[in-house]
Short mmCIF file of C-alpha atoms in Angstrom, two decimals:
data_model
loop_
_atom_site.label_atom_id
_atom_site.label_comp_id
_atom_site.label_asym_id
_atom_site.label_seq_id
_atom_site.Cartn_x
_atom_site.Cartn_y
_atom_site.Cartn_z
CA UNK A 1 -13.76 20.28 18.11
CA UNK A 2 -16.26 22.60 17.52
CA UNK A 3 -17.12 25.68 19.87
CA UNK A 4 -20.57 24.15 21.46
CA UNK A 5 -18.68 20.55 21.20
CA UNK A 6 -15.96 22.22 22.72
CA UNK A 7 -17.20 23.50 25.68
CA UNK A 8 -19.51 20.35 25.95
CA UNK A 9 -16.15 18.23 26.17
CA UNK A 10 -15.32 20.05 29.44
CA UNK A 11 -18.66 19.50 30.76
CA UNK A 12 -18.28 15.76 30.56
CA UNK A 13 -14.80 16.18 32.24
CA UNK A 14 -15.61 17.89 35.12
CA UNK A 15 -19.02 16.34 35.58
CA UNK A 16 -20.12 12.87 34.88
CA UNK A 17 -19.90 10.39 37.61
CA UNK A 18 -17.71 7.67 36.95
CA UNK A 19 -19.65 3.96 37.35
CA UNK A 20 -17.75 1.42 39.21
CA UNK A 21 -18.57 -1.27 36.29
CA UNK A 22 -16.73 -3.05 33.21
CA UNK A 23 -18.53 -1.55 30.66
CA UNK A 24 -17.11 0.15 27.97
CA UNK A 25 -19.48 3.01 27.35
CA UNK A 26 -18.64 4.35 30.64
CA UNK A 27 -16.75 7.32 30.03
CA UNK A 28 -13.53 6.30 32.39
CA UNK A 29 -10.17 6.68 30.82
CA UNK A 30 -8.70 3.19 32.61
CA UNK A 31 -4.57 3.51 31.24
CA UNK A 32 -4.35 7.34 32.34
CA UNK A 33 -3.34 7.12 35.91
CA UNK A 34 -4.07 11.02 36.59
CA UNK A 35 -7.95 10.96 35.02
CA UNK A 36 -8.46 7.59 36.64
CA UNK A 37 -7.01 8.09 39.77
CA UNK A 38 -10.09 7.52 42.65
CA UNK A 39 -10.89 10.57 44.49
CA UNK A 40 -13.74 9.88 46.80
CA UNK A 41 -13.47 12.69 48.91
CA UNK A 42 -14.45 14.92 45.74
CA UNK A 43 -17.08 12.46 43.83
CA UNK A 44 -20.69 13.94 43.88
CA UNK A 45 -22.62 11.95 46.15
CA UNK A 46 -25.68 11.63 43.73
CA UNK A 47 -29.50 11.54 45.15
CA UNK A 48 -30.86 7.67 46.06
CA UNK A 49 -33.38 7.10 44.35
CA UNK A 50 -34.44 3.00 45.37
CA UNK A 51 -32.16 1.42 43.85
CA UNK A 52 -30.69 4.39 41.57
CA UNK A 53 -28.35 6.84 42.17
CA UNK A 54 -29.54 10.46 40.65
CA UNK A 55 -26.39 13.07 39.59
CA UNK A 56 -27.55 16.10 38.52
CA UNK A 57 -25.11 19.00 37.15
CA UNK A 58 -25.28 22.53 36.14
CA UNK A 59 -22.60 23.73 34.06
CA UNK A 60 -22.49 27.76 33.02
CA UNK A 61 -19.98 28.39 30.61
CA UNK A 62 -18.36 32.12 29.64
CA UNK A 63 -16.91 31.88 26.23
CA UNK A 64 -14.52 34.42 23.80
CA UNK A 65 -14.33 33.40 20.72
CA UNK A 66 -12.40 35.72 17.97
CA UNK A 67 -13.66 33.78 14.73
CA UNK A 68 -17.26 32.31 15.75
CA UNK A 69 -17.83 31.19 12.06
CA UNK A 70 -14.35 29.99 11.44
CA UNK A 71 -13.91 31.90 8.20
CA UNK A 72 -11.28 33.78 6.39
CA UNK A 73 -12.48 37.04 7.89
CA UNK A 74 -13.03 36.52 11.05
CA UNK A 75 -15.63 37.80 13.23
CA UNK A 76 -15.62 38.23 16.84
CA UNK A 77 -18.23 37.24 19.87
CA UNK A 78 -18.94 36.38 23.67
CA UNK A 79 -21.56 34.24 24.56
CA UNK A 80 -23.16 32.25 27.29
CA UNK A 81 -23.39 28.35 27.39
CA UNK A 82 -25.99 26.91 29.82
CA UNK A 83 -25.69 22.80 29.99
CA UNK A 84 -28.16 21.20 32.67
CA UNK A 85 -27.26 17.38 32.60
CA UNK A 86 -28.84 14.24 34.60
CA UNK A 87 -27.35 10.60 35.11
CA UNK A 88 -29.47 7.86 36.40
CA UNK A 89 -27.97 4.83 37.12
CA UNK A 90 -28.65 1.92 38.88
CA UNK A 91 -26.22 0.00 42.25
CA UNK A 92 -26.69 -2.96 41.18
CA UNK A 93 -24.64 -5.99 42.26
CA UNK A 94 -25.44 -7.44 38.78
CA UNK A 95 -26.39 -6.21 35.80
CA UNK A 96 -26.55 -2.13 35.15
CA UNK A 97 -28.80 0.70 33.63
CA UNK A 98 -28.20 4.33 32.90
CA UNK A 99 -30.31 7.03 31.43
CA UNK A 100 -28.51 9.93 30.67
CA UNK A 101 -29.70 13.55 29.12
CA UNK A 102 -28.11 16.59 28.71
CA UNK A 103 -28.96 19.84 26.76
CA UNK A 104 -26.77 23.19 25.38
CA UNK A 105 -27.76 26.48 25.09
CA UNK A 106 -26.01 29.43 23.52
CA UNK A 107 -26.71 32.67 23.18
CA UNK A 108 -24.27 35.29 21.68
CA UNK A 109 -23.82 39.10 22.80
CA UNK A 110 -23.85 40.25 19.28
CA UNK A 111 -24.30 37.67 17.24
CA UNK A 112 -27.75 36.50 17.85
CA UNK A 113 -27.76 34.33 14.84
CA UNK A 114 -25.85 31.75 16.11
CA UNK A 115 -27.60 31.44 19.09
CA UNK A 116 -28.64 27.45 19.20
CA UNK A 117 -29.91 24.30 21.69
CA UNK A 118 -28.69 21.50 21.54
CA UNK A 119 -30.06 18.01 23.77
CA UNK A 120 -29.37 14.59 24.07
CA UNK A 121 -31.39 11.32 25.65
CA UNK A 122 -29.47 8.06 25.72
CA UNK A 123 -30.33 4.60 27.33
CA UNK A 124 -27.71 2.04 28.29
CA UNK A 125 -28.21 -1.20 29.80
CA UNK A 126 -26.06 -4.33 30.88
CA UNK A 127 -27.15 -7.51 31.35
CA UNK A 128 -24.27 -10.19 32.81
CA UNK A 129 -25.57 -13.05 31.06
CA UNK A 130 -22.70 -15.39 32.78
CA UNK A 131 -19.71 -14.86 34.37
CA UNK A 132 -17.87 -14.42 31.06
CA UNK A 133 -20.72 -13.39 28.70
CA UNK A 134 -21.75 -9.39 28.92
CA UNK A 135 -24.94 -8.17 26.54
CA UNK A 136 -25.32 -4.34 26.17
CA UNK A 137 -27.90 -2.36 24.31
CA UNK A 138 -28.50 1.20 23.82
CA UNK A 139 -30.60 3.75 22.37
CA UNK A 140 -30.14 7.77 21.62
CA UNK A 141 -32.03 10.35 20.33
CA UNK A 142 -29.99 13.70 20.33
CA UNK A 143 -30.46 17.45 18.26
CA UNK A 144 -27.15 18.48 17.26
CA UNK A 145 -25.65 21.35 15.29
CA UNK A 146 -22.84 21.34 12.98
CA UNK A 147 -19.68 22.24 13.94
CA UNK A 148 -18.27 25.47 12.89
CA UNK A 149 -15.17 25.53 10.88
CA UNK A 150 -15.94 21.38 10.04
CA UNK A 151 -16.47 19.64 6.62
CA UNK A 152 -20.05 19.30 7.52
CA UNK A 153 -20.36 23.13 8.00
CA UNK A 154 -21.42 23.55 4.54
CA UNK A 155 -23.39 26.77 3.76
CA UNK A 156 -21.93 30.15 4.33
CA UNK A 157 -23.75 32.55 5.76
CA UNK A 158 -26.12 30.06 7.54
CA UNK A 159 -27.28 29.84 11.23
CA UNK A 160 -25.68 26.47 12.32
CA UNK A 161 -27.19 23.80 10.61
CA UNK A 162 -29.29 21.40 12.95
CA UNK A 163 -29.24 17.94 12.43
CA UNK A 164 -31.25 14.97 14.57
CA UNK A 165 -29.29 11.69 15.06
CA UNK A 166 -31.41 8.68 15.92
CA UNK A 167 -30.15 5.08 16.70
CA UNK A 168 -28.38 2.79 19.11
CA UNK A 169 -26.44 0.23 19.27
CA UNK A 170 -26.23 -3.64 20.40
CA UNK A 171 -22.98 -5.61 21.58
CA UNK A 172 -21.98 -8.99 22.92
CA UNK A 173 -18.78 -9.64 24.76
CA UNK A 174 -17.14 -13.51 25.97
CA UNK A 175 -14.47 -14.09 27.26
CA UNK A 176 -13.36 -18.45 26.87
CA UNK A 177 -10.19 -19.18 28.97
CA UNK A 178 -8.05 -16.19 27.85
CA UNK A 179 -9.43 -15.35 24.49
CA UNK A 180 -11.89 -12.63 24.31
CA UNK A 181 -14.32 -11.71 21.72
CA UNK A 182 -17.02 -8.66 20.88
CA UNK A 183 -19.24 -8.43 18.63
CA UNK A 184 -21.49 -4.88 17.75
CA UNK A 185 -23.69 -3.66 15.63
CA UNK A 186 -24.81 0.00 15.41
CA UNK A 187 -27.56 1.60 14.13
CA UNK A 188 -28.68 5.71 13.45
CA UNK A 189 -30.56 7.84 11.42
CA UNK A 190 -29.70 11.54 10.70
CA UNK A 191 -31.79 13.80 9.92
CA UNK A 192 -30.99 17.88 8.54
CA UNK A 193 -33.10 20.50 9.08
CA UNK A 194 -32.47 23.17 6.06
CA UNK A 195 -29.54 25.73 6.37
CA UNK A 196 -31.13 29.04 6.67
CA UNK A 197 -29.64 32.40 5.77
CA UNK A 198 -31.82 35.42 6.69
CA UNK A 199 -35.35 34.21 5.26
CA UNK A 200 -33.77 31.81 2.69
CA UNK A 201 -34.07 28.33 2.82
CA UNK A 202 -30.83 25.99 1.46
CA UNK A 203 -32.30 21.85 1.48
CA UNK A 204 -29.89 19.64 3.26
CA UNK A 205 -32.65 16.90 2.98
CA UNK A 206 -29.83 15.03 0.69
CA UNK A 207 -28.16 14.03 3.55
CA UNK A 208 -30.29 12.37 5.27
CA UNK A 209 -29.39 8.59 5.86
CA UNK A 210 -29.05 5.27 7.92
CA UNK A 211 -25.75 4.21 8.46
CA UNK A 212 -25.46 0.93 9.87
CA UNK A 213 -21.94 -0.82 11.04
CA UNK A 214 -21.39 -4.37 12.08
CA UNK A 215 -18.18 -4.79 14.02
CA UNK A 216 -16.04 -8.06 15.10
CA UNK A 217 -12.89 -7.99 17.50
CA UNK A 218 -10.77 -10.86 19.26
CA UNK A 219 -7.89 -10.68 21.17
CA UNK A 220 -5.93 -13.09 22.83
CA UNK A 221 -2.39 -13.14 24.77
CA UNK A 222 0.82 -14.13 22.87
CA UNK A 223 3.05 -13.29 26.13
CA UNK A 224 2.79 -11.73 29.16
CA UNK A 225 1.54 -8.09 29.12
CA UNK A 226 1.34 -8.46 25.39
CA UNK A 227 -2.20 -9.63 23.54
CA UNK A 228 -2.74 -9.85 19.72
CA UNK A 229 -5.83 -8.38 18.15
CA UNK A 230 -7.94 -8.36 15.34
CA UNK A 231 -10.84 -7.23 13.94
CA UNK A 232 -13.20 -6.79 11.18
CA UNK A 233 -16.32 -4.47 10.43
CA UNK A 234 -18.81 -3.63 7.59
CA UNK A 235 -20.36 -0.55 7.06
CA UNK A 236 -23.69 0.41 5.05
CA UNK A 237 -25.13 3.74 4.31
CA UNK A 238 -28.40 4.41 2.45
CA UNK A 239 -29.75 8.06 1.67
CA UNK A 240 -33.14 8.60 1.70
CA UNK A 241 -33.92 11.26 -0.15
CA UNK A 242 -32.31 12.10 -3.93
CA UNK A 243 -32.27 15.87 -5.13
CA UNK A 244 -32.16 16.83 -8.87
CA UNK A 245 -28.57 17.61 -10.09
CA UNK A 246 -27.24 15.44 -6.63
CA UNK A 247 -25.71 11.92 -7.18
CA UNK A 248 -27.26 9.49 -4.20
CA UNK A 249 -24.42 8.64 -2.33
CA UNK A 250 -25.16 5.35 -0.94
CA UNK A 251 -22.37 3.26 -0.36
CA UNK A 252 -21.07 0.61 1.85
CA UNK A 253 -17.57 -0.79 2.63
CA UNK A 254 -15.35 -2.97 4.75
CA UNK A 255 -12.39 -2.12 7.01
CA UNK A 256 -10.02 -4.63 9.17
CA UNK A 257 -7.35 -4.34 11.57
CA UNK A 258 -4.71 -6.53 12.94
CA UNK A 259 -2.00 -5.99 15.55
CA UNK A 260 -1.05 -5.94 19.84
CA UNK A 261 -2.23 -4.51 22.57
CA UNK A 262 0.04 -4.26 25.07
CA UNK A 263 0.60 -3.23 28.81
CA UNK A 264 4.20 -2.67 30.20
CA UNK A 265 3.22 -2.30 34.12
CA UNK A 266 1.23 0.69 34.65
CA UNK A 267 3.69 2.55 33.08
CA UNK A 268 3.23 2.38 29.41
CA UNK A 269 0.00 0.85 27.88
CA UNK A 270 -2.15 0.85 24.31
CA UNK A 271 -3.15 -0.76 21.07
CA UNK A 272 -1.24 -0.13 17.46
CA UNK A 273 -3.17 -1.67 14.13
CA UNK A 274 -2.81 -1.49 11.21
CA UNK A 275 -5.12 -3.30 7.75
CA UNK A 276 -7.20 -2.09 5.16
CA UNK A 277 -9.83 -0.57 4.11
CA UNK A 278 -12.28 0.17 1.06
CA UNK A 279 -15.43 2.02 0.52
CA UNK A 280 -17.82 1.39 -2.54
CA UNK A 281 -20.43 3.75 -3.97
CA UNK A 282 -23.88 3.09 -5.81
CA UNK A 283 -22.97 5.77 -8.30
CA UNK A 284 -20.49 4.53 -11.14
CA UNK A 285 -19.11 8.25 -11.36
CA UNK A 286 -17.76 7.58 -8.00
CA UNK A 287 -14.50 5.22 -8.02
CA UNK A 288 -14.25 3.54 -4.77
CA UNK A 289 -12.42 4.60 -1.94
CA UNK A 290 -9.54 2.20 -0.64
CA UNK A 291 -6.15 1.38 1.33
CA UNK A 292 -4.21 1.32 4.65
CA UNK A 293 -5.77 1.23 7.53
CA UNK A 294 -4.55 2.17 10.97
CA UNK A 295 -5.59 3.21 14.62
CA UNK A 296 -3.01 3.37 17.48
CA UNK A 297 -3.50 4.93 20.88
CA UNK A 298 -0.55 4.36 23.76
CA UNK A 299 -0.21 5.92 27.37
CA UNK A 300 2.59 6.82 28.66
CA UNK A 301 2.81 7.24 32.58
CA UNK A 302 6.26 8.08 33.61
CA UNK A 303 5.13 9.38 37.20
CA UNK A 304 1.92 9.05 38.93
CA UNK A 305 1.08 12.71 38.80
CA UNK A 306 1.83 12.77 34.90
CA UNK A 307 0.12 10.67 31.93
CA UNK A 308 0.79 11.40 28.04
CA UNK A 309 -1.54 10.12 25.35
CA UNK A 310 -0.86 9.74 22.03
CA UNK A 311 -3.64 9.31 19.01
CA UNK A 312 -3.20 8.22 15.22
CA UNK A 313 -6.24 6.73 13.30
CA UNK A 314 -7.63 6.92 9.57
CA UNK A 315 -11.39 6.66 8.39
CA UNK A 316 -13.76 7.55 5.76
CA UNK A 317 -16.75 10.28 6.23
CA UNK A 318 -19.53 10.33 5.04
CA UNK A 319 -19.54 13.63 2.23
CA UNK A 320 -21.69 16.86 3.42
CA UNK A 321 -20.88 17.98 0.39
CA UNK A 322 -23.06 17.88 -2.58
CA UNK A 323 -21.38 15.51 -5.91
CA UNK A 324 -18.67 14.23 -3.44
CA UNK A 325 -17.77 10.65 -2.41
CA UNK A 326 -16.59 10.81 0.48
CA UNK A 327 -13.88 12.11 2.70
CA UNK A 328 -10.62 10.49 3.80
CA UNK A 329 -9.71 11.65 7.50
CA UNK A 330 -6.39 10.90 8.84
CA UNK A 331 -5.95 12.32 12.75
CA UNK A 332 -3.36 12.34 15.07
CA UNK A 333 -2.97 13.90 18.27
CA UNK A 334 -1.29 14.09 21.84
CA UNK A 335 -2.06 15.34 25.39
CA UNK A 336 -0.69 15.75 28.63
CA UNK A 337 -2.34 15.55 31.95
CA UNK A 338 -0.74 16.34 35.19
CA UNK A 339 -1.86 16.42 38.54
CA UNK A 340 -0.32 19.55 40.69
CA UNK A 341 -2.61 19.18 44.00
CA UNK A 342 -4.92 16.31 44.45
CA UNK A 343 -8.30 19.26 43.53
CA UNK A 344 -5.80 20.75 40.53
CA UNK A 345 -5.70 19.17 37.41
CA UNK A 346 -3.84 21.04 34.15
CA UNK A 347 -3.37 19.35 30.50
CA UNK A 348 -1.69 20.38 27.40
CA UNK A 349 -2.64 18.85 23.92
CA UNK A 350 -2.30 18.92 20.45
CA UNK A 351 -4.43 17.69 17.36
CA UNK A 352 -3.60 17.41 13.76
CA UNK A 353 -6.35 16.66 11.31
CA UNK A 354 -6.12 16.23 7.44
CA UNK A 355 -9.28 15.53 5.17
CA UNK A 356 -8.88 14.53 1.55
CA UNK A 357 -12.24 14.82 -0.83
CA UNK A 358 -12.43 12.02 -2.83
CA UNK A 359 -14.43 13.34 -5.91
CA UNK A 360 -12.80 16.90 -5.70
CA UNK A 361 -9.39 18.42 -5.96
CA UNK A 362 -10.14 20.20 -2.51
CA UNK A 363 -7.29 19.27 0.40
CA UNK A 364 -7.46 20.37 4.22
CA UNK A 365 -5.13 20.44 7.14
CA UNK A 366 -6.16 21.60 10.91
CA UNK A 367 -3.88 22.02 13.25
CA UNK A 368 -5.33 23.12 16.55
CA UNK A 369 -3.71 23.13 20.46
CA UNK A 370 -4.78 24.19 23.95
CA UNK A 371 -4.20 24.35 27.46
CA UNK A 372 -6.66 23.59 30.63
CA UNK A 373 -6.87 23.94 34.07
CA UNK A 374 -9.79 21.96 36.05
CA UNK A 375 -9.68 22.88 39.78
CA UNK A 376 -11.91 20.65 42.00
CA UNK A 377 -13.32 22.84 44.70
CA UNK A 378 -15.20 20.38 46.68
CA UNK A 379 -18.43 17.68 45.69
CA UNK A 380 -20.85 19.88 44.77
CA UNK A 381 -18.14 22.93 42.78
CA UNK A 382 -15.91 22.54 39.96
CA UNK A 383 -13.77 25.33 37.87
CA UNK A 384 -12.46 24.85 34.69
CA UNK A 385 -10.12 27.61 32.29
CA UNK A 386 -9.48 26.48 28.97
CA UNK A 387 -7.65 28.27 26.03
CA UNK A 388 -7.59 26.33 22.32
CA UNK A 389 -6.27 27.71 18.80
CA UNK A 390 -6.62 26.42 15.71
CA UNK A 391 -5.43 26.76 11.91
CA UNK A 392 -6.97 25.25 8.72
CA UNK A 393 -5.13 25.69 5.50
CA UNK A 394 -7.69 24.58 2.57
CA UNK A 395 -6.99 24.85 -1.21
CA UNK A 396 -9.15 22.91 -4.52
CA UNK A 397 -12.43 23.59 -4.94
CA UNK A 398 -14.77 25.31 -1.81
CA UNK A 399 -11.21 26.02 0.08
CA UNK A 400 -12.24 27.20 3.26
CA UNK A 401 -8.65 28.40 5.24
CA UNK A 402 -9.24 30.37 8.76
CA UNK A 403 -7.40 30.45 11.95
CA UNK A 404 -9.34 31.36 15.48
CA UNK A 405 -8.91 31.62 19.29
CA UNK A 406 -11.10 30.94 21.78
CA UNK A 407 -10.92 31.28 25.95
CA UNK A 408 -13.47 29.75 27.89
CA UNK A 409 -14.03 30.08 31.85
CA UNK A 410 -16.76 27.70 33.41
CA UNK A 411 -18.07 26.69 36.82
CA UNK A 412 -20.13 23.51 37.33
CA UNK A 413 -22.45 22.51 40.61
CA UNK A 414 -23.16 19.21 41.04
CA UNK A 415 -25.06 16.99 43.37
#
């Protein structure tokens, strides 16, 4: 995860209030007893506002970072994050809205070049069309930055590279007897602002696209606790703009999955699939992309104070990279959370990530883990002390190999 992205992840944990409603773009983690676990007595309050709740948040962030450009030579720097964020949501019996926003901004003790902001607006609402039919529709608009040490971190030497994203999304969810079925369709737009190094200018206009993805899912039980699932999407993305001596990489593709979800108790819970997938490309000098398909995720709660979560999926990115297809990401990971006072939350975790790019010989593997602490002070105050390491090793063409550290102290006040 990258450094801003990093820190931004810990803002969202100790911060956002958690809606009381079944929708799945609230940002509850249901199976993990520990982050689920209600804790009234230490939930902001929020402002009332009609019939809207307001929850403001303030999060100041002290990072250390000993490679801030996640190079072979690395290069080390302090800096200061500043994240206001705002959640509006409605207390509704029926039916729900949320607005959300949130912003990051970084400024380095030394080096001032990779000083950034970063903001995000997003729109979310519910409508309960019947008591088994659920519409949602969203919309976004967020400035981002590349992530530092990440495939789309493409020019060295730059300031980060910013990038607008653009879109939303649309679902539909029934539910007949005990058979449930989802249908979504997503829609965004990104937009790159040229890399810049010192007064030169690098186009990254030949990234720009739409990506669109049209997604259906079923499920139903074939005994108890355990529910078969399957599902099916299609995928679409069309560049806009075509460079001389750059191949368009438009391209669209299919990908399905089939297996259980299952829930043992509250003790064990998740979803393991498995299918296949296949990406096609405009451009004949591109072969298409294809094969297995998987995406498993199971919880493990062997106490009520502890909860371990384990990760495995596979997809295809879209290239950064100039002349290449497309890259092949298989991820797995794990994480711990336990719960040593009711206000004192610690986790341990560990990600694996290797990227394959299809068009080029090059091959990465990142390894990172990390530690956190996230002490609960009261409503309104929140502390959080994290620690993460990480190690590519790169080779082929562009290899970019580096290993960092990072430390990060941050308080948050809430309302």
């Amino acid at each position: 995860m990258a450094r801003g992205r990093r820190a931004g992840a810990i803002v969202l944990l100790l911060c956002c209030p958690i809606a009381a409603v079944p929708s799945e773009f609230v940002s509850v983690d249901r199976d993990n007893i520990v982050l689920a676990r209600a804790r009234p007595e230490l939930d902001a309050l929020g402002i009332p506002a009609g019939g809207f709740r307001v929850y403001p948040t303030l999060t100041i962030g002290s990072i250390y970072d000993d490679n801030v450009f996640d190079r072979a030579a690395g290069t080390g720097d302090g800096f200061m994050e500043i994240a206001p964020a705002v959640t509006i949501q409605s207390g509704w019996s029926q039916n729900f809205l949320r607005f959300t926003g949130d912003a990051a901004i970084e400024r380095f003790a030394r080096v001032h070049s990779e000083n950034n902001a970063r903001y995000g607006l997003d729109a979310l609402g519910r409508v309960d069309v019947t008591h088994n039919v659920v519409a949602e529709l969203d919309a976004l608009f967020a400035r981002r930055a590349e992530t530092r040490g990440s495939s789309g971190d493409v020019v060295a030497g730059s300031r980060p590279i910013i990038f607008y994203d653009a879109g939303g999304h649309v679902s539909l969810t029934t539910t007949v007897g005990a058979v449930t079925a989802r249908g979504r369709l997503d829609l965004d737009d990104y937009r790159y602002n040229d890399a810049q190094i010192g007064n030169q200018y690098f186009s990254q206009r030949y990234r720009d696209h739409r990506a669109t993805t049209a997604l259906v899912e079923v499920s139903f039980p074939l005994m108890p606790a355990i529910s078969a699932v399957t599902s099916a999407s299609y995928n679409n993305s069309s560049y806009t703009n075509t460079l001389p001596g750059i191949v368009p990489l438009d391209s669209s593709g299919f990908a399905t999955l089939a297996g259980v979800r299952f829930g043992v108790s509250s003790v064990t819970t998740g979803q393991i699939t498995a299918g296949y997938l296949r990406q096609s490309f405009r451009a004949a000098i591109f072969p298409a992309i294809e094969g297995l398909n998987y995406d498993a995720r199971i919880v493990w709660n062997p106490t009520p104070l502890l909860a371990v979560t384990a990760t495995a999926n596979r997809s295809i990115e879209p290239s950064p990279i100039a002349n290449v297809a497309g890259i092949v990401a298989d991820g797995a990971g794990v994480k711990a959370d336990y719960e040593v006072l009711r206000n004192l939350l610690v986790n341990l975790r560990a990600n694996y990530l290797r990227e394959a790019y299809r068009g080029s010989d090059r091959r990465d593997r990142r390894v990172s883990a990390g530690a956190g602490v996230r002490y609960m002070i009261n409503r309104t105050l929140q502390l959080g002390l994290q620690y993460d390491a990480r190690d590519q090793a790169s080779r082929g063409d562009g290899a970019r190999p580096y290993r960092g550290n990072d430390i990060l102290l941050q308080l948050t006040v809430r309302r």
